Coordinates of C-alpha atoms in Angstrom, one line a residue:
M1041 CA 99.3 55.0 247.3
K1042 CA 98.2 51.9 249.7
R1043 CA 99.8 49.8 246.7
D1044 CA 102.7 49.1 243.6
K1045 CA 101.9 51.9 241.0
M1046 CA 102.7 49.5 238.1
K1047 CA 100.0 47.0 239.5
I1048 CA 97.9 50.1 239.1
A1049 CA 99.4 50.9 235.8
G1050 CA 98.5 47.4 234.7
I1051 CA 95.0 47.7 236.4
G1052 CA 94.5 50.8 234.5
A1053 CA 94.7 49.5 230.7
V1054 CA 93.0 46.1 231.8
L1055 CA 90.7 48.9 232.8
S1056 CA 90.5 51.1 229.8
A1057 CA 89.8 48.6 226.9
A1058 CA 87.4 47.1 230.0
V1059 CA 85.8 50.3 229.4
L1060 CA 86.4 50.4 225.5
L1061 CA 84.7 47.1 225.0
G1062 CA 81.5 48.1 227.2
G1063 CA 80.8 51.4 225.4
C1064 CA 81.3 50.0 221.7
G1065 CA 78.1 47.7 223.0
G1066 CA 76.8 50.7 225.8
T1067 CA 77.5 48.8 228.3
T1068 CA 80.2 47.5 230.9
A1069 CA 81.4 44.3 232.2
G1070 CA 80.7 43.2 236.4
D1071 CA 78.2 43.5 238.9
P1072 CA 77.1 46.4 239.9
Q1073 CA 77.2 48.0 243.5
Q1074 CA 79.0 72.4 251.4
A1075 CA 74.9 84.3 246.5
A1076 CA 72.6 84.5 243.6
G1077 CA 69.3 83.4 243.3
P1078 CA 68.2 81.5 240.9
S1079 CA 67.6 81.7 237.0
A1080 CA 64.0 81.3 236.1
E1081 CA 63.9 79.2 234.0
S1082 CA 65.1 76.0 236.1
K1083 CA 64.7 73.5 232.9
A1084 CA 67.1 75.0 230.6
S1085 CA 70.4 73.2 229.8
P1086 CA 73.3 73.7 232.0
A1087 CA 76.1 75.8 231.8
A1088 CA 77.4 71.6 232.5
A1089 CA 76.0 70.8 228.8
V1090 CA 76.1 66.9 226.9
T1091 CA 76.3 67.0 223.3
P1092 CA 77.1 63.7 220.9
A1093 CA 80.5 63.1 220.9
A1094 CA 81.5 63.4 217.2
S1095 CA 84.3 60.2 217.7
A1096 CA 81.8 57.9 218.2
A1097 CA 78.2 56.7 218.6
A1098 CA 78.4 54.9 222.1
T1099 CA 79.5 57.8 223.9
R1100 CA 79.4 61.6 224.2
T1101 CA 81.1 64.8 225.9
V1102 CA 79.6 66.7 229.1
T1103 CA 81.3 70.4 230.3
D1104 CA 81.4 69.8 233.8
M1105 CA 81.0 72.6 236.2
G1106 CA 84.2 72.8 236.3
G1107 CA 84.3 73.5 232.3
Q1108 CA 87.1 70.5 231.4
Q1109 CA 85.3 68.8 228.6
I1110 CA 85.0 64.6 229.5
E1111 CA 84.1 62.1 227.5
L1112 CA 81.5 59.4 228.9
P1113 CA 80.2 56.9 227.8
T1114 CA 76.4 57.4 226.3
K1115 CA 74.2 54.7 228.9
I1116 CA 76.5 54.9 232.1
E1117 CA 75.5 51.8 234.6
R1118 CA 78.9 52.1 237.4
Y1119 CA 79.8 55.3 239.2
G1120 CA 82.3 56.2 242.3
E1121 CA 81.0 59.7 244.3
S1122 CA 84.0 61.5 246.0
W1123 CA 82.0 64.5 247.3
F1124 CA 79.9 63.8 250.5
A1125 CA 77.3 66.7 249.7
H1126 CA 76.2 64.6 246.0
N1127 CA 75.8 61.8 247.2
E1128 CA 72.1 63.2 248.0
V1129 CA 71.9 64.0 243.8
D1130 CA 72.7 60.7 243.3
I1131 CA 69.9 59.1 245.7
M1132 CA 67.4 61.7 244.3
V1133 CA 67.8 61.3 240.3
D1134 CA 68.7 57.3 240.9
Q1135 CA 68.4 55.9 244.5
A1136 CA 72.1 55.8 243.8
K1137 CA 71.2 52.4 242.3
R1138 CA 74.0 53.0 240.6
M1139 CA 76.7 54.0 242.3
V1140 CA 79.6 51.6 243.3
A1141 CA 81.7 53.5 245.7
T1142 CA 81.4 56.2 247.7
N1143 CA 83.1 58.4 250.2
T1144 CA 80.4 58.3 252.9
T1145 CA 79.6 55.6 255.2
A1146 CA 76.2 53.9 257.1
K1147 CA 78.1 56.0 260.7
T1148 CA 78.3 59.0 259.3
Y1149 CA 75.6 59.4 257.0
P1150 CA 72.7 57.2 258.7
W1151 CA 69.7 58.9 257.1
M1152 CA 71.6 58.0 253.4
Y1153 CA 72.3 54.8 254.2
L1154 CA 68.3 53.7 254.6
V1155 CA 66.7 56.5 252.7
A1156 CA 68.6 54.6 250.3
E1157 CA 69.8 50.8 250.3
S1158 CA 71.5 51.3 247.4
M1159 CA 74.2 52.6 249.1
N1160 CA 74.4 49.6 251.1
N1161 CA 76.1 48.2 248.1
A1162 CA 78.9 51.1 247.8
L1163 CA 82.4 50.3 248.1
S1164 CA 83.0 53.1 251.1
T1165 CA 86.8 54.4 249.2
F1166 CA 87.5 57.9 249.0
G1167 CA 89.3 59.2 252.0
T1168 CA 92.4 61.0 252.4
D1169 CA 94.2 58.4 250.6
Y1170 CA 91.7 56.0 249.4
N1171 CA 92.6 52.9 247.7
L1172 CA 92.9 53.2 244.0
E1173 CA 92.8 49.1 242.9
E1174 CA 89.7 48.8 244.9
L1175 CA 88.2 51.0 242.8
V1176 CA 89.3 49.7 239.6
A1177 CA 87.8 46.7 240.8
R1178 CA 84.5 48.1 241.0
K1179 CA 84.6 49.5 237.0
P1180 CA 83.2 53.3 237.7
Q1181 CA 82.7 54.8 234.2
L1182 CA 83.1 57.7 235.9
V1183 CA 83.9 59.6 239.4
F1184 CA 81.3 62.6 240.4
A1185 CA 83.7 64.8 242.6
S1186 CA 84.2 68.5 243.6
S1187 CA 86.9 69.3 242.4
N1188 CA 89.7 68.5 239.7
A1189 CA 92.4 67.5 241.9
D1190 CA 92.2 64.1 240.8
A1191 CA 91.7 64.1 237.3
E1192 CA 94.7 63.1 236.6
K1193 CA 95.2 60.0 238.8
L1194 CA 91.9 58.2 238.2
K1195 CA 92.6 59.3 234.2
S1196 CA 95.6 57.3 234.2
V1197 CA 93.7 54.6 234.8
G1198 CA 90.9 54.8 233.0
I1199 CA 88.5 56.5 235.1
P1200 CA 87.0 60.2 234.0
V1201 CA 86.4 62.7 236.8
V1202 CA 83.1 64.5 236.3
N1203 CA 82.9 67.7 238.2
A1204 CA 79.8 68.0 239.6
M1205 CA 80.6 71.4 242.2
F1206 CA 78.8 74.1 243.1
S1207 CA 78.7 76.9 245.8
T1208 CA 75.1 78.9 244.6
Y1209 CA 71.7 77.9 243.9
D1210 CA 71.8 78.9 240.5
D1211 CA 75.4 76.1 240.4
M1212 CA 73.6 73.6 242.1
K1213 CA 70.5 73.5 239.5
K1214 CA 72.8 72.9 236.6
S1215 CA 74.5 70.8 238.9
V1216 CA 71.5 68.6 239.3
L1217 CA 70.6 68.2 235.8
M1218 CA 73.6 67.7 234.9
T1219 CA 73.5 65.3 236.2
G1220 CA 70.6 64.3 235.6
E1221 CA 71.7 64.3 231.7
I1222 CA 74.4 62.0 232.7
L1223 CA 72.2 59.5 233.9
G1224 CA 69.2 59.0 231.9
E1225 CA 65.9 60.3 230.6
E1226 CA 64.5 59.4 234.2
S1227 CA 67.0 60.7 236.7
L1228 CA 66.6 64.2 233.9
K1229 CA 62.8 64.1 234.8
Q1230 CA 63.4 63.9 238.4
A1231 CA 66.2 66.4 238.1
Q1232 CA 64.4 68.8 236.2
K1233 CA 61.0 68.0 238.7
Y1234 CA 63.6 69.2 241.8
N1235 CA 65.0 72.2 240.2
G1236 CA 61.2 73.8 239.7
Y1237 CA 60.5 72.6 243.5
L1238 CA 63.7 74.7 244.1
D1239 CA 62.1 77.3 242.0
G1240 CA 58.7 77.5 243.3
N1241 CA 60.1 77.8 246.9
I1242 CA 62.5 80.5 246.0
A1243 CA 60.1 82.2 244.4
K1244 CA 57.4 81.8 247.4
L1245 CA 59.8 83.8 250.1
N1246 CA 60.6 86.6 247.7
Q1247 CA 57.0 87.2 247.7
V1248 CA 56.5 87.1 251.3
L1249 CA 59.9 88.5 252.3
G1250 CA 61.0 90.9 249.1
G1251 CA 59.6 93.8 250.6
L1252 CA 61.7 93.8 253.7
T1253 CA 63.2 96.6 255.1
D1254 CA 66.9 96.0 256.4
S1255 CA 66.0 97.0 259.6
Q1256 CA 63.1 94.0 259.6
K1257 CA 65.6 91.4 258.7
P1258 CA 67.5 90.2 262.0
S1259 CA 70.6 89.1 262.4
V1260 CA 71.6 85.5 261.9
L1261 CA 75.1 83.8 262.9
H1262 CA 75.3 80.2 261.4
G1263 CA 77.7 77.7 263.1
S1264 CA 79.8 76.0 265.4
V1265 CA 80.3 76.6 269.1
T1266 CA 82.3 74.0 270.1
G1267 CA 84.3 74.3 267.0
M1268 CA 84.6 78.4 267.3
T1269 CA 83.6 78.5 263.4
V1270 CA 81.4 80.4 260.9
D1271 CA 80.2 80.9 257.6
G1272 CA 80.8 83.6 256.0
K1273 CA 80.4 85.2 252.7
N1274 CA 80.2 84.0 249.4
T1275 CA 78.5 80.5 251.4
I1276 CA 75.5 78.4 250.1
I1277 CA 74.4 79.4 254.2
D1278 CA 74.9 82.8 253.3
A1279 CA 72.2 82.6 250.2
W1280 CA 69.6 80.8 252.4
I1281 CA 69.6 82.8 255.4
K1282 CA 69.7 86.1 253.1
L1283 CA 66.3 84.0 251.0
A1284 CA 64.7 83.4 254.6
G1285 CA 64.9 87.9 255.6
G1286 CA 67.5 87.3 257.6
T1287 CA 71.3 89.3 257.9
N1288 CA 74.2 87.1 258.0
A1289 CA 75.7 88.0 261.7
G1290 CA 79.4 86.8 260.5
A1291 CA 79.5 88.4 256.6
E1292 CA 82.3 90.4 257.2
I1293 CA 83.9 86.8 256.9
D1294 CA 84.8 85.1 253.6
G1295 CA 84.0 81.4 253.3
N1296 CA 82.7 78.1 255.5
M1297 CA 83.5 77.3 259.2
K1298 CA 85.8 79.6 259.1
A1299 CA 87.4 80.2 262.9
A1300 CA 86.4 83.4 264.3
S1301 CA 86.6 84.1 268.1
M1302 CA 84.4 85.0 271.2
E1303 CA 85.1 89.0 270.9
Q1304 CA 84.1 89.0 266.7
I1305 CA 81.1 87.0 267.9
L1306 CA 80.3 89.3 270.9
L1307 CA 80.9 92.1 268.3
W1308 CA 78.2 90.9 265.9
N1309 CA 75.3 89.9 269.1
P1310 CA 73.1 87.8 266.4
Q1311 CA 70.0 88.3 267.3
I1312 CA 69.2 84.4 266.1
L1313 CA 71.7 81.7 266.2
I1314 CA 71.8 78.4 264.4
V1315 CA 73.9 75.8 265.2
P1316 CA 74.7 71.8 263.7
T1317 CA 74.2 70.3 266.7
K1318 CA 72.5 69.6 270.6
A1319 CA 76.0 70.2 271.8
D1320 CA 76.3 73.3 270.2
A1321 CA 73.1 74.8 271.8
E1322 CA 73.8 73.4 274.5
K1323 CA 77.2 74.9 275.4
A1324 CA 75.7 78.1 274.0
K1325 CA 73.5 78.3 276.7
S1326 CA 75.9 77.2 279.5
D1327 CA 78.8 79.4 278.5
P1328 CA 78.6 82.6 280.5
N1329 CA 80.4 84.4 277.5
W1330 CA 77.9 83.5 275.0
S1331 CA 75.2 83.8 277.2
K1332 CA 75.5 87.6 276.6
I1333 CA 74.5 87.5 272.7
D1334 CA 70.8 88.3 272.4
A1335 CA 70.3 85.4 270.8
V1336 CA 70.7 83.3 274.0
K1337 CA 69.2 85.9 276.1
N1338 CA 65.6 85.4 273.6
G1339 CA 66.0 81.6 273.3
K1340 CA 66.7 82.3 269.6
V1341 CA 69.2 79.2 270.0
I1342 CA 68.0 77.1 267.3
I1343 CA 69.5 73.4 265.9
N1344 CA 69.9 73.3 262.0
P1345 CA 67.7 70.2 260.8
K1346 CA 69.7 67.2 259.2
G1347 CA 68.1 63.8 257.3
V1348 CA 70.7 62.8 254.3
F1349 CA 73.1 65.8 254.0
S1350 CA 72.6 69.0 256.4
W1351 CA 70.5 71.2 255.5
D1352 CA 72.5 74.2 255.7
R1353 CA 75.5 72.5 252.9
Y1354 CA 75.1 71.8 250.0
G1355 CA 72.7 68.8 249.2
V1356 CA 69.0 69.1 248.2
E1357 CA 67.4 69.0 251.3
S1358 CA 68.2 72.9 251.1
A1359 CA 65.1 73.6 249.4
L1360 CA 63.2 72.9 252.7
Q1361 CA 66.4 75.1 254.6
I1362 CA 65.6 77.9 253.2
L1363 CA 61.6 77.2 254.4
W1364 CA 62.5 76.7 257.5
A1365 CA 65.0 79.4 257.7
A1366 CA 62.6 81.4 256.7
K1367 CA 59.3 80.5 258.9
Q1368 CA 62.0 80.5 262.2
I1369 CA 63.5 84.1 261.3
H1370 CA 59.5 85.3 260.3
P1371 CA 57.6 82.7 262.5
D1372 CA 54.6 85.8 262.0
K1373 CA 54.6 85.4 258.0
F1374 CA 54.9 82.1 257.9
A1375 CA 52.6 80.7 260.5
D1376 CA 50.6 79.3 257.4
L1377 CA 53.8 76.4 256.5
D1378 CA 53.8 73.0 258.1
I1379 CA 57.3 71.8 257.4
N1380 CA 56.6 68.7 258.5
K1381 CA 53.9 68.1 255.9
E1382 CA 56.6 69.5 253.6
I1383 CA 59.0 67.3 254.7
K1384 CA 57.5 63.8 254.5
T1385 CA 55.8 65.2 250.6
F1386 CA 59.5 66.3 249.6
Y1387 CA 60.9 62.6 250.8
A1388 CA 58.0 61.2 249.3
D1389 CA 58.5 63.1 245.8
F1390 CA 62.3 63.6 245.7
L1391 CA 64.1 60.9 247.7
N1392 CA 61.6 58.2 247.5
Y1393 CA 61.1 57.7 250.6
S1394 CA 57.9 57.6 253.4
L1395 CA 58.6 59.5 256.8
T1396 CA 56.5 58.7 259.8
D1397 CA 55.8 61.3 262.4
E1398 CA 58.6 60.5 264.4
Q1399 CA 61.3 60.1 262.2
V1400 CA 60.2 63.4 261.0
Q1401 CA 61.3 64.8 264.4
K1402 CA 64.7 63.2 264.6
I1403 CA 65.2 65.3 261.4
L1404 CA 64.3 68.2 263.1
N1405 CA 66.7 67.4 265.6
A1406 CA 69.2 66.2 264.1
E1407 CA 69.2 63.4 265.3
A1408 CA 70.1 59.8 263.7
P1409 CA 67.3 57.2 262.5

């Protein structure tokens, strides 16, 4: 901790009083700054439900994605964000207008800050040893997170933590809905619209690819060639590979970005290799060990798109990822899918940004704006 604990305790007392006063009036003081298929009903209330709190008219109780019940002000005007992927959810439902603190920077996520200019007003606070005093000074009414790890620390200074973590498409939709409900009516409408779009894309893939036999599903390896890591089972990567009509070559490994030996990869011998960067693709094509793999021999080394967030991970562009991946794995079955047009429409409808043709190509190539 970068500040004296007694100072932080005092700050916590002040913040608690400020939040209490803000809750009574519905506002707070100060100026803003990575499985299973989906359920059928995208508009159903999530497991992370929002219900009125009996104790006060200006608060309500939220059950977050970790199953914790959190009391929040009815009207949220300032929030912090400590999970990389959830920043994109905030942009989708709020354009990050009420975000006062984040764990990202324009250098690490340039598309994020281009698409949502409000991100530039958010203090880049969170990290391994983040400055709690600076966060408190921004007066967030809650912090979205991927776990409950910091809940007690933030609770001690009067800031509730809402766990928004998901690792399946079902839970992704629940988390998106929960976020929309917390941030208000217009945010909820956008969350419901997105879930409908995601459901529609999944249904489209199931309709086209549902009858494939195992022998018709190419083996796909997703991972970093330079880092020698792969994505295995129990990940959203495994889920989109399956939805797109492939089999995960690394499925015997459990989890995201797990170390893999060259010997293992040669045994798996994937037919398609999807990598996160141009450097990974170049190494796969030039390294004599990787050149023995069918994917490299047959020119099936593909760079995964990256925009506001990495499509292949846990951001909302995962709804585009499944379409893109299906076209890469089964191009003959998706010849009519115009992915460039789909990207433009998605950014306009869900991220409130109009892309140029050049920008679309940069996203497809995982390049910065």
